[in-house]
Coordinates of N, CA, C and O in Angstrom, one line a residue:
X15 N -87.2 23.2 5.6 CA -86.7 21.8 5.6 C -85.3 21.8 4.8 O -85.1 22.8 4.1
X16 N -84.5 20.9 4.9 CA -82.9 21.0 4.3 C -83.3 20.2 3.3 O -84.2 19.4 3.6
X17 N -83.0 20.2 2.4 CA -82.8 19.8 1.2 C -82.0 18.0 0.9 O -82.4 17.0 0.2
X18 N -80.8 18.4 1.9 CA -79.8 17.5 1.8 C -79.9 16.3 2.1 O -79.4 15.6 1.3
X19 N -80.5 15.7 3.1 CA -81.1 14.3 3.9 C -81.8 13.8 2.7 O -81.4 12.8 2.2
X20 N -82.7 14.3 2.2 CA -83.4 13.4 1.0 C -82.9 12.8 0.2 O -83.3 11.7 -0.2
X21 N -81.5 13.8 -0.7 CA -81.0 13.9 -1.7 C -79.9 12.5 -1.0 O -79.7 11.5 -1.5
X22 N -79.4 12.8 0.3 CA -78.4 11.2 0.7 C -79.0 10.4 0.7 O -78.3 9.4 0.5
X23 N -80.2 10.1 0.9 CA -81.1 9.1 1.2 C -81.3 8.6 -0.3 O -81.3 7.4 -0.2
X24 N -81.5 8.9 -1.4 CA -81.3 8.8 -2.4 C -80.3 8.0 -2.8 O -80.4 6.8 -3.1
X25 N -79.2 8.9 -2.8 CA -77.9 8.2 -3.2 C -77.5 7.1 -2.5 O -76.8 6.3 -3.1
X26 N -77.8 7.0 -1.5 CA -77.7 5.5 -0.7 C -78.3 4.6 -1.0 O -77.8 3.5 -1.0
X27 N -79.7 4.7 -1.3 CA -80.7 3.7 -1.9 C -80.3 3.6 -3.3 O -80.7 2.6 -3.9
X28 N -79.7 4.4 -4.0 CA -79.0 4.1 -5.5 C -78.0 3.2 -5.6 O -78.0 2.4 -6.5
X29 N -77.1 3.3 -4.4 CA -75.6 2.6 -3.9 C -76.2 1.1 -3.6 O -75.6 0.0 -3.6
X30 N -77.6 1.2 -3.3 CA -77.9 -0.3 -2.2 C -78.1 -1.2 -3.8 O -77.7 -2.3 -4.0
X31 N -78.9 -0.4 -4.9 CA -79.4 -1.3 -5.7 C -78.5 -1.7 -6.3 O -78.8 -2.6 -6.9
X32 N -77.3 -1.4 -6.4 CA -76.3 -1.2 -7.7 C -75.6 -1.9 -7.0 O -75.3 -2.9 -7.6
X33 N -75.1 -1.9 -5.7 CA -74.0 -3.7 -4.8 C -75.5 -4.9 -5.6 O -75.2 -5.9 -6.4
X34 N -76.9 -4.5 -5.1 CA -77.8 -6.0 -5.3 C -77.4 -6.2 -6.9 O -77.0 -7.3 -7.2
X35 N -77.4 -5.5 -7.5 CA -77.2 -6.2 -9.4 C -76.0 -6.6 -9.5 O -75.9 -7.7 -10.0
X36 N -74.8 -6.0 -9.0 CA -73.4 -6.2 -9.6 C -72.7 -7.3 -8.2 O -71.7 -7.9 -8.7
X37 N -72.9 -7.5 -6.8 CA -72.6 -7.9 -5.8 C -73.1 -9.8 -6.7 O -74.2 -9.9 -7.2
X38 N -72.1 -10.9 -6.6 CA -71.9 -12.1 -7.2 C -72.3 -11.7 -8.6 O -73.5 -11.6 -8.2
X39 N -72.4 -11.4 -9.6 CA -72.8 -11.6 -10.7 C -71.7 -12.6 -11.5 O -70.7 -12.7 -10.7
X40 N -71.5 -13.1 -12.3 CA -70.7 -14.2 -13.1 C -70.1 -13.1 -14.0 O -70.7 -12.7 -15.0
X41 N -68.7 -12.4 -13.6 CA -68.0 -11.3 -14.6 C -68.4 -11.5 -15.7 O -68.5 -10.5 -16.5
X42 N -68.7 -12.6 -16.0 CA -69.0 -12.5 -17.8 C -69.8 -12.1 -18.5 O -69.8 -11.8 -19.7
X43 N -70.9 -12.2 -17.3 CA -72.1 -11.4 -17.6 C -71.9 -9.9 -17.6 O -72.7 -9.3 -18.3
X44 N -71.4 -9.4 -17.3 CA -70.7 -7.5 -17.3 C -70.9 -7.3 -18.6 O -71.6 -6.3 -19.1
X45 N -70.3 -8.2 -19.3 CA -70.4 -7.4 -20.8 C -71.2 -7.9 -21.9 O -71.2 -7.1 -22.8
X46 N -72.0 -8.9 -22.1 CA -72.4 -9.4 -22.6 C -74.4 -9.0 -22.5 O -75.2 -9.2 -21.6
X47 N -74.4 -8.4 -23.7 CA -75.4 -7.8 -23.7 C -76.9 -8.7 -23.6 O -76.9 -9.8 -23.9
X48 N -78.4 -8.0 -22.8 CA -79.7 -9.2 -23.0 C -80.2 -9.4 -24.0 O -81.1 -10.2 -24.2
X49 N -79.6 -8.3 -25.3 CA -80.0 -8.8 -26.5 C -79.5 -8.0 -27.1 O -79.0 -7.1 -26.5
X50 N -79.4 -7.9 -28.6 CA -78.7 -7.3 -30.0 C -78.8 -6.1 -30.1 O -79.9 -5.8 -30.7
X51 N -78.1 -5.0 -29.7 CA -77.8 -3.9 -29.8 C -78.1 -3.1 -28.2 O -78.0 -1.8 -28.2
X52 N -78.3 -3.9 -26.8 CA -78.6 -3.5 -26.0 C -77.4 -2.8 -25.3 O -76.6 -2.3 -26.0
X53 N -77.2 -2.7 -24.0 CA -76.1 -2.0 -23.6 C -75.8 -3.0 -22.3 O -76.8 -3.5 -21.9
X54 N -75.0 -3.3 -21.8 CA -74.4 -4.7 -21.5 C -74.5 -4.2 -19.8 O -74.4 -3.0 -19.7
X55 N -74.6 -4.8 -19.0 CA -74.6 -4.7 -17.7 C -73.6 -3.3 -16.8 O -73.7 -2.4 -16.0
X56 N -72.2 -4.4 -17.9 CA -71.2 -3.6 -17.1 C -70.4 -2.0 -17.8 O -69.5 -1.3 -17.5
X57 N -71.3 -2.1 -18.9 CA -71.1 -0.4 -19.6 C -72.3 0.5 -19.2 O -72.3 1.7 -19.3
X58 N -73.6 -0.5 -18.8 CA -74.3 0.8 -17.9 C -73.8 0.7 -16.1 O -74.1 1.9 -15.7
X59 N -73.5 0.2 -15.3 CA -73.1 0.2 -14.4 C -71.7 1.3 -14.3 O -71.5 2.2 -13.4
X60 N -71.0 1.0 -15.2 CA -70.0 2.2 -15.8 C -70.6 3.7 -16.2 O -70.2 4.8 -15.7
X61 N -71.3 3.7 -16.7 CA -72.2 5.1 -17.2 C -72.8 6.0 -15.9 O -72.6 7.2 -15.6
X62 N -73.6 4.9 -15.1 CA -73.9 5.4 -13.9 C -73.3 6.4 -12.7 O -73.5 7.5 -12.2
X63 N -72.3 5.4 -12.5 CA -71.0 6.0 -12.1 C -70.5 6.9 -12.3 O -70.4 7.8 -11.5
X64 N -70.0 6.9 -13.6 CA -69.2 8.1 -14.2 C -70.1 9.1 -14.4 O -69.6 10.2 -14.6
X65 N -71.8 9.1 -14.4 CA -72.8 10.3 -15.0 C -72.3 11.0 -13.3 O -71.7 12.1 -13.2
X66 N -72.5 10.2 -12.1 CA -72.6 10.6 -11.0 C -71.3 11.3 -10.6 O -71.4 12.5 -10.0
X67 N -69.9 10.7 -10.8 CA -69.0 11.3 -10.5 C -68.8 12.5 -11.3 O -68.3 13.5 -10.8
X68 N -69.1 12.6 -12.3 CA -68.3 14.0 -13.2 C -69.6 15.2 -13.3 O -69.2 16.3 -13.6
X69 N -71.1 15.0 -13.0 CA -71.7 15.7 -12.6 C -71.6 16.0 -11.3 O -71.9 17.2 -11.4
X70 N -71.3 15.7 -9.7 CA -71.1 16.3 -8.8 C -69.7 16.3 -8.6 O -69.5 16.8 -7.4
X71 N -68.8 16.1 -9.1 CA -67.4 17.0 -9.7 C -67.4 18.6 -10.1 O -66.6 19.5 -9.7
X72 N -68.3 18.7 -11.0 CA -68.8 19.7 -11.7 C -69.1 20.8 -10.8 O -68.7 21.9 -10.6
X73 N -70.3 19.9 -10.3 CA -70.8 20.8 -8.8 C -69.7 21.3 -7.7 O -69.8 22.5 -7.3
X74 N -69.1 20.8 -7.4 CA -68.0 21.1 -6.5 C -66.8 21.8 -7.0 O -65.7 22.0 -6.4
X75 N -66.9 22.2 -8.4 CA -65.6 22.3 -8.7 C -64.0 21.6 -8.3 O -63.0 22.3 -8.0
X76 N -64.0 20.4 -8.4 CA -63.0 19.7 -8.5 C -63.1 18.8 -9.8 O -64.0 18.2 -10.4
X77 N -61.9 19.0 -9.8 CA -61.3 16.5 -10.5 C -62.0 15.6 -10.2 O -62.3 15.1 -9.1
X78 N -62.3 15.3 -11.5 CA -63.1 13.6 -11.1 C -62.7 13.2 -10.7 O -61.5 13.2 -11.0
X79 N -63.2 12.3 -9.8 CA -62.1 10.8 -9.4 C -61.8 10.7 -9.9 O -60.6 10.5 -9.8
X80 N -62.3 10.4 -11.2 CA -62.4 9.0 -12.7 C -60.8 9.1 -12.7 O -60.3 8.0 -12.5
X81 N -59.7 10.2 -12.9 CA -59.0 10.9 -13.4 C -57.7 11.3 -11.8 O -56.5 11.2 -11.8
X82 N -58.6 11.8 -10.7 CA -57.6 12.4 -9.9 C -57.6 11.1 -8.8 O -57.2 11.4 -7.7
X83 N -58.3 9.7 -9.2 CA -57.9 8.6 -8.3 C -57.2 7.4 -8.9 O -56.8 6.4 -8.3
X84 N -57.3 7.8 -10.6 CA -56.8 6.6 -11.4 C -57.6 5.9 -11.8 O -57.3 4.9 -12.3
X85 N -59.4 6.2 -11.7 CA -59.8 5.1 -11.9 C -59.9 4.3 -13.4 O -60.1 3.1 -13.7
X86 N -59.7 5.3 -14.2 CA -59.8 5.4 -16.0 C -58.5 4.2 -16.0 O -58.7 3.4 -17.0
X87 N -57.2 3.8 -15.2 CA -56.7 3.1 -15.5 C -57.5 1.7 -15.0 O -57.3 0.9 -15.8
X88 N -58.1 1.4 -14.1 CA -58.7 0.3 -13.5 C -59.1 -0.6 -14.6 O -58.9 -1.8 -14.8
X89 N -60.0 0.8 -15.5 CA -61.0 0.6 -16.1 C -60.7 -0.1 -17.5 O -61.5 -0.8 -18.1
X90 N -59.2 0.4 -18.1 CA -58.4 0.9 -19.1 C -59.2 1.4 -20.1 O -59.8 0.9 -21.1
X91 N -59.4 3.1 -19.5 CA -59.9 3.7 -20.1 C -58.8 5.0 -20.0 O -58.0 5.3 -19.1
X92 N -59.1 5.8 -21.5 CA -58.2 6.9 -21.1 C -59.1 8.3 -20.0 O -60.3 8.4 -19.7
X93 N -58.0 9.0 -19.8 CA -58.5 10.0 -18.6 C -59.2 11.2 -19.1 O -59.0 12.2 -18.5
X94 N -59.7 11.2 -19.8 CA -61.4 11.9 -20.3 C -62.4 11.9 -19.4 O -63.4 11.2 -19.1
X95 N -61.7 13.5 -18.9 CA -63.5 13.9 -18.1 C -64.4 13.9 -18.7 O -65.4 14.3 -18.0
X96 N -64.9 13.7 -20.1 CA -66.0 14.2 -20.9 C -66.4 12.7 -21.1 O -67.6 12.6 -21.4
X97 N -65.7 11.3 -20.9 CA -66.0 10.4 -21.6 C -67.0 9.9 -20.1 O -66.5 10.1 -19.0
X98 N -68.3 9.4 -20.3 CA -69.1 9.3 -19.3 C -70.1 7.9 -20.2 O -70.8 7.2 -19.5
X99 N -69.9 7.7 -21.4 CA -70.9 6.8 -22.3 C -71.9 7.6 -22.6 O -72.8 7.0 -23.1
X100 N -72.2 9.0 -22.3 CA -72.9 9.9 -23.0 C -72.7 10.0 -24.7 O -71.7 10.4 -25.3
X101 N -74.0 9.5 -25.3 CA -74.0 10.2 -26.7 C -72.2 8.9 -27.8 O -71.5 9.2 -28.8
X102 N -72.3 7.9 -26.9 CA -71.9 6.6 -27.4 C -72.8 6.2 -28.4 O -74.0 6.5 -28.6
X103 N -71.7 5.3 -29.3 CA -72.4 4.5 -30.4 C -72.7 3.4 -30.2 O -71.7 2.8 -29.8
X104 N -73.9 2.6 -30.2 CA -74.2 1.5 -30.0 C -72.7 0.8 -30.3 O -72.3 0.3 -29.2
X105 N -71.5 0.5 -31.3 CA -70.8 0.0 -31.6 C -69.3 0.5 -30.2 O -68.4 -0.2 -29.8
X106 N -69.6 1.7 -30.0 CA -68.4 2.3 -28.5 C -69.1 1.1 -27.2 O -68.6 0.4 -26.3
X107 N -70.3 1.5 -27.5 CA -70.7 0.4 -26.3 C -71.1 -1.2 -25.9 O -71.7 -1.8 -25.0
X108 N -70.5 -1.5 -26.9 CA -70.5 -3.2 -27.4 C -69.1 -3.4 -27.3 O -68.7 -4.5 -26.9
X109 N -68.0 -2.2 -28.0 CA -66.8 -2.3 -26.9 C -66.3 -2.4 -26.1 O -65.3 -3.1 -26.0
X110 N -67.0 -1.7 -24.8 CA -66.6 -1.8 -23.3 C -66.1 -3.3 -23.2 O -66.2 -4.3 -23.9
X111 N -65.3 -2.9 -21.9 CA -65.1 -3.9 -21.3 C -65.1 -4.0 -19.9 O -64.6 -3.0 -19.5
X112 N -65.3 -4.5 -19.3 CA -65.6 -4.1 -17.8 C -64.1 -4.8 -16.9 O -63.4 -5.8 -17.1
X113 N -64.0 -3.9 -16.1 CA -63.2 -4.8 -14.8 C -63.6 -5.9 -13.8 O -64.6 -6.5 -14.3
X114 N -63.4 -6.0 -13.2 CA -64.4 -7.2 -11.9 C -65.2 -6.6 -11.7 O -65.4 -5.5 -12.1
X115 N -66.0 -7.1 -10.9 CA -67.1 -6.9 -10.0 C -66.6 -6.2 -9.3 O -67.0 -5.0 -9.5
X116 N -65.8 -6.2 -8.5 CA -65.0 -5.9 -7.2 C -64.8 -4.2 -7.2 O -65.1 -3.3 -6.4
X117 N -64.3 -4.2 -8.8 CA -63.6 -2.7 -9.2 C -64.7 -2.0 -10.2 O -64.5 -1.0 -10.9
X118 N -65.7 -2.8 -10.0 CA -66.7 -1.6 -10.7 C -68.1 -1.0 -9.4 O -69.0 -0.2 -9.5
X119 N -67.9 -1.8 -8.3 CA -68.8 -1.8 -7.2 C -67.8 -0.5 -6.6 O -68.5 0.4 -6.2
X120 N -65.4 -0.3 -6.2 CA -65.1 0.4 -5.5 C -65.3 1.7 -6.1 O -65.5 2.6 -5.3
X121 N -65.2 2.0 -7.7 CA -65.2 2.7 -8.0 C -66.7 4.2 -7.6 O -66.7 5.4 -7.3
X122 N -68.0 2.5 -7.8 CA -69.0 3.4 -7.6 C -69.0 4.0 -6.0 O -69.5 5.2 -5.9
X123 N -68.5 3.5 -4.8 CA -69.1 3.2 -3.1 C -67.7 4.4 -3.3 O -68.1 5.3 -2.6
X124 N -66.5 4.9 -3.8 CA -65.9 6.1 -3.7 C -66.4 7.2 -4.6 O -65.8 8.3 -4.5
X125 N -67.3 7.2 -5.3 CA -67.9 8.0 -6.3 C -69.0 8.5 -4.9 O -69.3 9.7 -4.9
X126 N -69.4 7.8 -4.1 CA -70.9 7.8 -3.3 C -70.6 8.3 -2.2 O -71.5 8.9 -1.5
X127 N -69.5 8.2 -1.7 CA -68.6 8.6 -0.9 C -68.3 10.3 -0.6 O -68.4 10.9 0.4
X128 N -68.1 10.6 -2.0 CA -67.6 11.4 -2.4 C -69.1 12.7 -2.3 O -69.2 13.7 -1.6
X129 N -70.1 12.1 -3.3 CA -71.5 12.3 -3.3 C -71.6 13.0 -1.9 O -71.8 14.2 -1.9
X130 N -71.6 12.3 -0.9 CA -72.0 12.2 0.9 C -71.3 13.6 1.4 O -71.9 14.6 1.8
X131 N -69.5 13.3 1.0 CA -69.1 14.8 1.7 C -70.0 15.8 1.1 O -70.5 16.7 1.9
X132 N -70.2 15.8 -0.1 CA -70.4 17.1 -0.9 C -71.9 17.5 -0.1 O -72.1 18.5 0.6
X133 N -72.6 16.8 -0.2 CA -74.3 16.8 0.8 C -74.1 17.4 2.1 O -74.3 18.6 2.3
X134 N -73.7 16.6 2.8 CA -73.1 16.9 4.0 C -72.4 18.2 4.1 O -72.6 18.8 5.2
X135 N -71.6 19.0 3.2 CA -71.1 20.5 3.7 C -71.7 21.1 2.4 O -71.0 21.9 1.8
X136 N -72.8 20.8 2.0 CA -73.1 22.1 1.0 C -74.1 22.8 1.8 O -74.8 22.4 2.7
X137 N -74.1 24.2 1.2 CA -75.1 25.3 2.3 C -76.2 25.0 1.9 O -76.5 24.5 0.9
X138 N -77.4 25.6 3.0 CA -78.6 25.0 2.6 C -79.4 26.3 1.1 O -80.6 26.2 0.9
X139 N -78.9 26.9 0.6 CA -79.1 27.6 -0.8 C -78.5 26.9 -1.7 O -78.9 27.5 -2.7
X140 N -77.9 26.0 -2.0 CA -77.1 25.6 -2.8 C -77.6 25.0 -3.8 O -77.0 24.8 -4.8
X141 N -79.0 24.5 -3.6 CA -79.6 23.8 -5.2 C -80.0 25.1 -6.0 O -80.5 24.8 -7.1
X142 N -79.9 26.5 -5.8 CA -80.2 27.5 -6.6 C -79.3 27.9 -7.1 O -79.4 29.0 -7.6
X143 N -77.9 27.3 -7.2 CA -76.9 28.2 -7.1 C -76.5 27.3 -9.0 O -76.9 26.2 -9.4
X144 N -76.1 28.0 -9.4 CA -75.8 27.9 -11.3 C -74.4 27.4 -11.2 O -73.5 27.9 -10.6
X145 N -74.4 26.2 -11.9 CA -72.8 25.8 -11.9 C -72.7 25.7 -13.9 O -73.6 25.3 -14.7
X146 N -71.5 26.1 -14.2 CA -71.2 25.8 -15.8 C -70.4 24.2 -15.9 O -69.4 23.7 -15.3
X147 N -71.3 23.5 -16.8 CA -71.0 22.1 -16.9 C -70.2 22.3 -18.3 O -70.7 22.5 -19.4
X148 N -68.6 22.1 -18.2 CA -67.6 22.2 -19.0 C -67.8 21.0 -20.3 O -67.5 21.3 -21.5
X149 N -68.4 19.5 -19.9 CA -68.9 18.8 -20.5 C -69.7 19.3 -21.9 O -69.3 19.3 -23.0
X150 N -71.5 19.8 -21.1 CA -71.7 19.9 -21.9 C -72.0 21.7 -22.7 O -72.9 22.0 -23.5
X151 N -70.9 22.5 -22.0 CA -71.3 23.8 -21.9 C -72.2 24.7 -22.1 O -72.4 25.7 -22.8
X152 N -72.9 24.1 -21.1 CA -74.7 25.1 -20.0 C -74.3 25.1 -19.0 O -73.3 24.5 -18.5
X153 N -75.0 25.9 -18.5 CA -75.4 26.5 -17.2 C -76.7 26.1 -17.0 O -77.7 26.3 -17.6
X154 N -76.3 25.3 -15.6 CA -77.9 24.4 -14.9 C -77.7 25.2 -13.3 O -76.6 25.4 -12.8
X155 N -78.8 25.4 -12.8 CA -78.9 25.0 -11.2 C -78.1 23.5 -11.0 O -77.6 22.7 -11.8
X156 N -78.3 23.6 -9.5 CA -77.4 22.6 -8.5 C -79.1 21.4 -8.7 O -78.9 20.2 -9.0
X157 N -80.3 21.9 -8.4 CA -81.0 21.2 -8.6 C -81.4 20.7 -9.5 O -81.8 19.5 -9.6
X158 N -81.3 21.6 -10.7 CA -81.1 20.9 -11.9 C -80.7 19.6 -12.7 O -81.3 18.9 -13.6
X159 N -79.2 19.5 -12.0 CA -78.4 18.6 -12.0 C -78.5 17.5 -11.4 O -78.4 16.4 -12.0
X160 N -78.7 17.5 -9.9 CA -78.7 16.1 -9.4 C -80.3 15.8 -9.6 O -80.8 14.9 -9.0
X161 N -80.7 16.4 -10.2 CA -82.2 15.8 -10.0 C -81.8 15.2 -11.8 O -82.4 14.2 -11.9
X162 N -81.5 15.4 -12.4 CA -80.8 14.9 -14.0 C -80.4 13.5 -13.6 O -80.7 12.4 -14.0
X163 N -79.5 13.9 -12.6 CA -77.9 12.5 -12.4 C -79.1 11.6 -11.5 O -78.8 10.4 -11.7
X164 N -80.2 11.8 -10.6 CA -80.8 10.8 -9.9 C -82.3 10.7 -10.7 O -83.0 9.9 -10.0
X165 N -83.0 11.0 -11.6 CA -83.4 10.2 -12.6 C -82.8 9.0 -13.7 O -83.1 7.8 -13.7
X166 N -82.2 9.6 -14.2 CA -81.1 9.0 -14.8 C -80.2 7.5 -14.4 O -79.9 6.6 -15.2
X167 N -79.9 7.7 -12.9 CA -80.0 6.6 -12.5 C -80.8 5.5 -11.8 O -80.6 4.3 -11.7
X168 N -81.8 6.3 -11.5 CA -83.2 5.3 -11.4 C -83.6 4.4 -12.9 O -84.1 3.3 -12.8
X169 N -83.3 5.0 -13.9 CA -83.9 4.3 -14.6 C -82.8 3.2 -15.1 O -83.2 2.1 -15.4
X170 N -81.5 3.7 -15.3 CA -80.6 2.5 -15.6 C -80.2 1.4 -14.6 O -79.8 0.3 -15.0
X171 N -80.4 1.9 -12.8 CA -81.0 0.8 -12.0 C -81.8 -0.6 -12.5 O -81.5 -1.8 -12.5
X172 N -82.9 0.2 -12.8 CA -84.2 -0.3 -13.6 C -83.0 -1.5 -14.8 O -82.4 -2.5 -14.6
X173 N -83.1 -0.8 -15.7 CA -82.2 -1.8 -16.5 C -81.0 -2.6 -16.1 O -80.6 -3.4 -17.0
X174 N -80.4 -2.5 -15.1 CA -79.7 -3.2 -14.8 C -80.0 -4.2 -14.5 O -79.6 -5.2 -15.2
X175 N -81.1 -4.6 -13.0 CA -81.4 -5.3 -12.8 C -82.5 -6.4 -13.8 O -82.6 -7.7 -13.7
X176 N -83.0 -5.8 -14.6 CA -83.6 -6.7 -16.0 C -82.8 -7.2 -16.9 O -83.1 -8.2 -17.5
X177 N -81.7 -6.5 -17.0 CA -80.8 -7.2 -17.6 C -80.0 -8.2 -17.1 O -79.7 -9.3 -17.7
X178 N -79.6 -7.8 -16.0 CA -79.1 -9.2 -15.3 C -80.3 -10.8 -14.7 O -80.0 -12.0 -14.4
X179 N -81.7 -10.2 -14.8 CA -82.4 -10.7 -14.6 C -82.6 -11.9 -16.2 O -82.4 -13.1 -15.9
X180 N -82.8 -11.7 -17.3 CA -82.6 -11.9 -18.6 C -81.4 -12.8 -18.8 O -81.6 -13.9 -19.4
X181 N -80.2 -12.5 -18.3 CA -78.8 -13.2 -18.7 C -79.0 -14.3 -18.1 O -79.1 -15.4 -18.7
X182 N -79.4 -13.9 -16.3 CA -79.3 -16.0 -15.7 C -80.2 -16.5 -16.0 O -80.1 -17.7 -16.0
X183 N -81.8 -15.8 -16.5 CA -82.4 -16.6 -16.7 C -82.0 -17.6 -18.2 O -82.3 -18.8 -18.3
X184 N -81.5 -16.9 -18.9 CA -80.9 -17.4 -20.1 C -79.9 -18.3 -20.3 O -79.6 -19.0 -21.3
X185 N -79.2 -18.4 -18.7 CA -78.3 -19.5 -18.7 C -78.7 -20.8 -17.8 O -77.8 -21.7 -17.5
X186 N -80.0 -20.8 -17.3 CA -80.6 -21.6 -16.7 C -81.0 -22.6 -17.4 O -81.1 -22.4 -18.6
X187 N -81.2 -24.0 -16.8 CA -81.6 -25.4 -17.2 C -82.5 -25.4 -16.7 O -82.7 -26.3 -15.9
X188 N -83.7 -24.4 -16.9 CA -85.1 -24.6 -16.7 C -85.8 -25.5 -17.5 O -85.6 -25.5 -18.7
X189 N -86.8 -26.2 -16.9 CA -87.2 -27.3 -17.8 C -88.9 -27.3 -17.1 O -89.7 -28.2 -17.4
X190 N -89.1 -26.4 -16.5 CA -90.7 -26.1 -16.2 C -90.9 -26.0 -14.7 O -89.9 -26.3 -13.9
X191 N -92.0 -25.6 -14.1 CA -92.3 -25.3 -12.7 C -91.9 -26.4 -12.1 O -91.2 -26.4 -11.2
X192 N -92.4 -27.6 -12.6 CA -92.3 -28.9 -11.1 C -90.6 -29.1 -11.0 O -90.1 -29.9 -10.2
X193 N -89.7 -28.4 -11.8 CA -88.1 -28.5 -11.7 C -87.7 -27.4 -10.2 O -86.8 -27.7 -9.4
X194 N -88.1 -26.7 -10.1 CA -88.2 -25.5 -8.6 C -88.6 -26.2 -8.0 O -88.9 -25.9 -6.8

């Protein structure tokens, strides 16, 4: 069996949840955390991304986008392959600031994009194959890694959508069931 179909099928179903959380959200909500010391919509939606682009960067041996598409300016962030919100301080991540909606959704659907070629022409040996991650300097398998980068984003999925779930409900004029 090929390896690679599951692993797209993945990243597509990652892409689908992440347009549902961030696709209309009220920008304001991006940054504004569901509670006191949490991590704010649009600095994990940023994290995700960037875990995804600079780990199968890694894999391919190329330039991040983040960096060889401009996106670090979008973001106004500086061009730090290493800066991913890995091993941030609650206080680095209460800084963020997010761009629109618009430019945190293109960044990710070119990050996924990108994800797709690499699937699509890698050989079918290739989750055994050892790449050196400059980040955090180890040496992982290929499966190592995206099975890292696609936990990882399952679970901040997970938080995203609770967190955005938390914010409207928090800005709602709910006044009890017979108001629905």
């Amino acid at each position: 069996m090929m390896w690679q179909p599951p692993m797209l099928a993945l990243f597509e179903r990652i892409q689908r949840e992440f347009h549902a959380v961030i696709e209309g959200i009220d920008p304001l909500l991006l940054d504004e955390p569901p509670a006191p010391g949490a991590n704010s919509i649009g600095w994990l939606a940023w994290h995700v991304t960037r875990s995804h682009d600079r780990n199968v960067s890694e894999l391919q041996g190329r330039e991040q986008l983040w960096i060889l598409e401009g996106w670090h300016t979008k973001f106004s962030r500086e061009p730090d392959p290493a800066e991913t919100g890995f091993g941030h301080t609650p206080d680095q991540a209460a800084a963020f600031r997010s761009p629109e909606p618009e430019v945190v959704l293109a960044y990710h659907d070119a990050v996924v994009d990108m994800i797709n070629h690499y699937l699509t022409h890698a050989p079918p040996g290739d989750l055994d194959r050892e790449v050196f991650s400059p980040t955090f300097g180890d040496t992982r398998t290929v499966q190592r890694r995206l099975v890292g980068v696609l936990t990882d984003a399952l679970q901040h999925l997970g938080q995203l959508a609770y967190a955005r779930g938390i914010l409207e409900a928090s800005r709602d004029d709910f006044s009890g069931p017979e108001s629905r």
